[in-house]
Amino acid sequence: MIRAGFYRDSSDRLVGFSVSGHAGYAEYGQDIACASVSSAVMLTANTVTEAFGLKAEVKVEENEISLKLKQPDDTGDKLLLGLLTHLYILSDEFQGRIRITFTEV
């Protein structure tokens, strides 16, 4: 199962995410659910840091990536909302393979 945790601040703005795990939809290297999530996550992280130049702490490990905005703002919130929306769509397509949670920070 892929676990996608999103972080919100006290103003209900999205300020980061952590995604880990494997969907188990198919064998390693053939899993389109994992590939879809990985691509969306990397696109979002690169858009936040490279295209928009927002300062963020990004950690990439073997089966996990996390991003936390250093100065949360409306632009970052909207970019992360795009990822969240996409993951909801994927969770409908690959039911039982993606779990989305929220934590206030």
Coordinates of N, CA and C in Angstrom, one line a residue:
M1 N 0.8 -1.2 0.0 CA 0.0 0.0 0.0 C 0.9 1.2 0.0
I2 N 0.5 2.2 -0.8 CA 1.2 3.5 -0.8 C 0.5 4.4 0.3
R3 N 1.3 5.0 1.1 CA 0.8 5.9 2.1 C 1.2 7.3 1.8
A4 N 0.2 8.2 1.6 CA 0.5 9.6 1.3 C -0.1 10.4 2.5
G5 N 0.8 11.0 3.2 CA 0.4 11.8 4.3 C 0.6 13.3 4.0
F6 N -0.4 14.1 4.2 CA -0.3 15.5 3.9 C -0.3 16.3 5.2
Y7 N 0.4 17.4 5.3 CA 0.5 18.2 6.5 C -0.2 19.5 6.2
R8 N -1.0 20.0 7.2 CA -1.7 21.2 7.1 C -1.2 22.1 8.3
D9 N -1.2 23.4 8.1 CA -0.9 24.3 9.2 C -2.2 24.7 9.9
S10 N -2.1 25.5 10.9 CA -3.3 25.9 11.7 C -4.3 26.8 10.9
S11 N -3.8 27.3 9.7 CA -4.7 28.0 8.8 C -5.4 27.1 7.8
D12 N -5.1 25.8 7.9 CA -5.7 24.8 7.0 C -5.0 24.8 5.6
R13 N -3.8 25.4 5.6 CA -3.0 25.4 4.3 C -2.2 24.1 4.3
L14 N -2.1 23.5 3.1 CA -1.2 22.4 2.9 C 0.3 22.9 2.9
V15 N 1.1 22.3 3.7 CA 2.5 22.8 3.9 C 3.5 21.7 3.6
G16 N 3.1 20.5 3.3 CA 4.0 19.4 3.0 C 3.3 18.1 2.8
F17 N 4.2 17.1 2.5 CA 3.7 15.7 2.3 C 4.8 14.7 2.5
S18 N 4.4 13.5 2.7 CA 5.3 12.3 2.8 C 4.6 11.2 2.1
V19 N 5.3 10.6 1.1 CA 4.7 9.4 0.4 C 5.7 8.3 0.5
S20 N 5.2 7.1 0.9 CA 6.0 5.9 1.0 C 5.2 4.7 0.7
G21 N 6.0 3.6 0.5 CA 5.4 2.3 0.2 C 5.3 1.9 -1.2
H22 N 4.7 0.8 -1.4 CA 4.4 0.2 -2.8 C 3.0 -0.2 -2.9
A23 N 2.4 0.0 -4.1 CA 1.0 -0.3 -4.3 C 0.8 -1.8 -4.3
G24 N 1.7 -2.6 -4.8 CA 1.5 -4.0 -4.9 C 0.5 -4.4 -6.0
Y25 N 0.3 -3.5 -7.0 CA -0.7 -3.7 -8.1 C -0.1 -4.7 -9.1
A26 N 1.2 -4.7 -9.2 CA 1.9 -5.6 -10.2 C 3.3 -5.8 -9.7
E27 N 4.0 -6.7 -10.4 CA 5.4 -6.9 -10.0 C 6.2 -5.6 -10.1
Y28 N 7.3 -5.6 -9.3 CA 8.2 -4.5 -9.4 C 8.7 -4.2 -10.8
G29 N 8.6 -2.9 -11.2 CA 9.0 -2.5 -12.5 C 7.8 -2.6 -13.5
Q30 N 6.7 -3.2 -13.1 CA 5.5 -3.3 -13.9 C 4.3 -2.6 -13.3
D31 N 4.5 -2.0 -12.1 CA 3.4 -1.5 -11.3 C 3.0 -0.1 -11.8
I32 N 1.9 0.0 -12.5 CA 1.5 1.3 -13.0 C 1.0 2.2 -11.9
A33 N 0.5 1.6 -10.9 CA 0.0 2.4 -9.8 C 1.1 3.1 -9.1
C34 N 2.2 2.4 -8.8 CA 3.4 3.0 -8.2 C 4.0 4.0 -9.2
A35 N 4.1 3.7 -10.4 CA 4.7 4.6 -11.4 C 3.9 5.9 -11.5
S36 N 2.5 5.8 -11.4 CA 1.7 7.0 -11.5 C 1.9 7.9 -10.3
V37 N 1.9 7.3 -9.1 CA 2.2 8.1 -7.9 C 3.6 8.7 -7.9
S38 N 4.6 7.9 -8.2 CA 5.9 8.4 -8.2 C 6.1 9.6 -9.2
S39 N 5.5 9.5 -10.4 CA 5.6 10.6 -11.3 C 5.0 11.8 -10.8
A40 N 3.8 11.7 -10.3 CA 3.1 12.9 -9.8 C 3.8 13.5 -8.6
V41 N 4.4 12.7 -7.7 CA 5.1 13.2 -6.6 C 6.4 14.0 -7.0
M42 N 7.1 13.4 -8.0 CA 8.4 14.0 -8.4 C 8.1 15.3 -9.2
L43 N 7.0 15.3 -10.0 CA 6.6 16.5 -10.7 C 6.3 17.6 -9.8
T44 N 5.5 17.3 -8.7 CA 5.2 18.3 -7.7 C 6.4 18.8 -7.0
A45 N 7.3 17.9 -6.5 CA 8.5 18.4 -5.8 C 9.3 19.3 -6.7
N46 N 9.5 18.9 -8.0 CA 10.3 19.7 -8.9 C 9.6 21.0 -9.2
T47 N 8.3 21.0 -9.3 CA 7.6 22.2 -9.6 C 7.7 23.2 -8.5
V48 N 7.5 22.7 -7.2 CA 7.7 23.5 -6.0 C 9.0 24.2 -6.0
T49 N 10.1 23.4 -6.1 CA 11.4 23.8 -5.8 C 12.1 24.5 -7.0
E50 N 11.9 24.0 -8.2 CA 12.6 24.4 -9.4 C 11.8 25.5 -10.2
A51 N 10.6 25.2 -10.5 CA 9.8 26.1 -11.3 C 9.3 27.3 -10.6
F52 N 8.9 27.1 -9.3 CA 8.4 28.2 -8.5 C 9.5 28.8 -7.5
G53 N 10.5 28.0 -7.4 CA 11.6 28.5 -6.5 C 11.3 28.6 -5.0
L54 N 10.3 27.8 -4.6 CA 9.9 27.9 -3.2 C 10.9 27.1 -2.3
K55 N 11.2 27.6 -1.2 CA 12.2 26.9 -0.3 C 11.5 25.8 0.4
A56 N 12.1 24.6 0.3 CA 11.5 23.4 0.9 C 12.5 22.5 1.4
E57 N 12.2 21.7 2.4 CA 13.1 20.6 2.8 C 12.6 19.4 2.1
V58 N 13.4 18.8 1.3 CA 13.0 17.6 0.5 C 13.9 16.5 0.9
K59 N 13.4 15.3 1.3 CA 14.1 14.1 1.7 C 13.7 13.0 0.7
V60 N 14.7 12.4 0.1 CA 14.4 11.2 -0.8 C 15.1 10.0 -0.2
E61 N 14.4 9.0 0.1 CA 15.0 7.7 0.5 C 14.5 6.6 -0.4
E62 N 14.9 5.4 -0.2 CA 14.6 4.3 -1.1 C 13.1 4.2 -1.4
N63 N 12.3 4.2 -0.4 CA 10.9 4.0 -0.6 C 10.0 5.1 0.0
E64 N 10.6 6.3 0.1 CA 9.9 7.4 0.7 C 10.5 8.8 0.2
I65 N 9.5 9.7 0.0 CA 9.9 11.1 -0.3 C 9.1 12.0 0.5
S66 N 9.7 13.0 1.1 CA 8.9 14.0 1.8 C 9.3 15.4 1.4
L67 N 8.4 16.3 1.5 CA 8.6 17.7 1.2 C 7.9 18.5 2.2
K68 N 8.6 19.5 2.8 CA 8.0 20.4 3.8 C 8.4 21.9 3.4
L69 N 7.4 22.7 3.1 CA 7.7 24.1 2.7 C 8.3 24.8 3.9
K70 N 9.3 25.6 3.7 CA 10.0 26.3 4.8 C 9.2 27.6 5.1
Q71 N 8.5 28.2 4.1 CA 7.7 29.4 4.3 C 6.3 29.1 3.6
P72 N 5.4 28.5 4.3 CA 4.1 28.2 3.6 C 3.4 29.4 3.1
D73 N 2.9 29.3 1.9 CA 2.1 30.4 1.3 C 1.0 29.8 0.4
D74 N 0.2 30.7 -0.2 CA -0.9 30.2 -1.0 C -0.4 29.5 -2.3
T75 N 0.7 29.9 -2.8 CA 1.2 29.2 -4.0 C 1.6 27.7 -3.7
G76 N 2.3 27.5 -2.6 CA 2.7 26.2 -2.2 C 1.5 25.4 -1.9
D77 N 0.5 26.0 -1.2 CA -0.8 25.3 -0.9 C -1.4 24.8 -2.2
K78 N -1.5 25.6 -3.2 CA -2.2 25.3 -4.4 C -1.4 24.2 -5.2
L79 N -0.1 24.2 -5.2 CA 0.7 23.2 -5.8 C 0.5 21.8 -5.1
L80 N 0.5 21.8 -3.8 CA 0.3 20.6 -3.0 C -1.2 20.1 -3.2
L81 N -2.1 21.0 -3.3 CA -3.5 20.7 -3.6 C -3.6 19.9 -4.9
G82 N -2.9 20.3 -5.9 CA -2.9 19.6 -7.2 C -2.4 18.2 -7.0
L83 N -1.4 18.0 -6.2 CA -0.9 16.6 -6.0 C -2.0 15.8 -5.2
L84 N -2.5 16.4 -4.2 CA -3.6 15.8 -3.4 C -4.8 15.4 -4.3
T85 N -5.2 16.3 -5.1 CA -6.3 16.0 -6.0 C -6.0 14.8 -6.9
H86 N -4.8 14.8 -7.5 CA -4.4 13.7 -8.4 C -4.3 12.4 -7.7
L87 N -3.8 12.4 -6.4 CA -3.7 11.2 -5.7 C -5.1 10.6 -5.3
Y88 N -6.1 11.5 -5.1 CA -7.5 11.1 -4.8 C -8.0 10.4 -6.1
I89 N -7.7 10.9 -7.3 CA -8.2 10.3 -8.5 C -7.5 9.0 -8.7
L90 N -6.2 8.9 -8.4 CA -5.5 7.6 -8.5 C -6.0 6.6 -7.5
S91 N -6.4 7.1 -6.3 CA -6.9 6.1 -5.3 C -8.3 5.6 -5.7
D92 N -9.0 6.3 -6.5 CA -10.3 5.8 -7.0 C -10.0 4.7 -8.1
E93 N -9.0 5.0 -8.9 CA -8.7 4.1 -10.0 C -8.0 2.8 -9.5
F94 N -7.2 2.9 -8.5 CA -6.5 1.8 -7.9 C -7.0 1.6 -6.5
Q95 N -8.2 1.2 -6.3 CA -8.8 1.1 -5.0 C -8.1 0.2 -4.1
G96 N -7.9 0.6 -2.8 CA -7.2 -0.2 -1.8 C -5.7 -0.2 -1.9
R97 N -5.2 0.6 -2.8 CA -3.7 0.7 -3.1 C -3.1 1.9 -2.5
I98 N -3.9 3.0 -2.3 CA -3.3 4.3 -1.9 C -4.1 4.8 -0.7
R99 N -3.5 5.1 0.4 CA -4.1 5.6 1.6 C -3.6 7.1 1.8
I100 N -4.6 8.0 1.9 CA -4.3 9.4 2.1 C -4.7 9.8 3.5
T101 N -3.8 10.5 4.2 CA -4.1 10.9 5.6 C -3.6 12.4 5.7
F102 N -4.1 13.0 6.8 CA -3.7 14.4 7.1 C -3.3 14.6 8.5
T103 N -2.3 15.5 8.7 CA -1.8 15.8 10.1 C -1.7 17.3 10.2
E104 N -2.1 17.8 11.3 CA -1.9 19.3 11.5 C -0.5 19.5 12.1
V105 N 0.2 20.4 11.6 CA 1.6 20.7 12.2 C 1.7 22.1 12.6

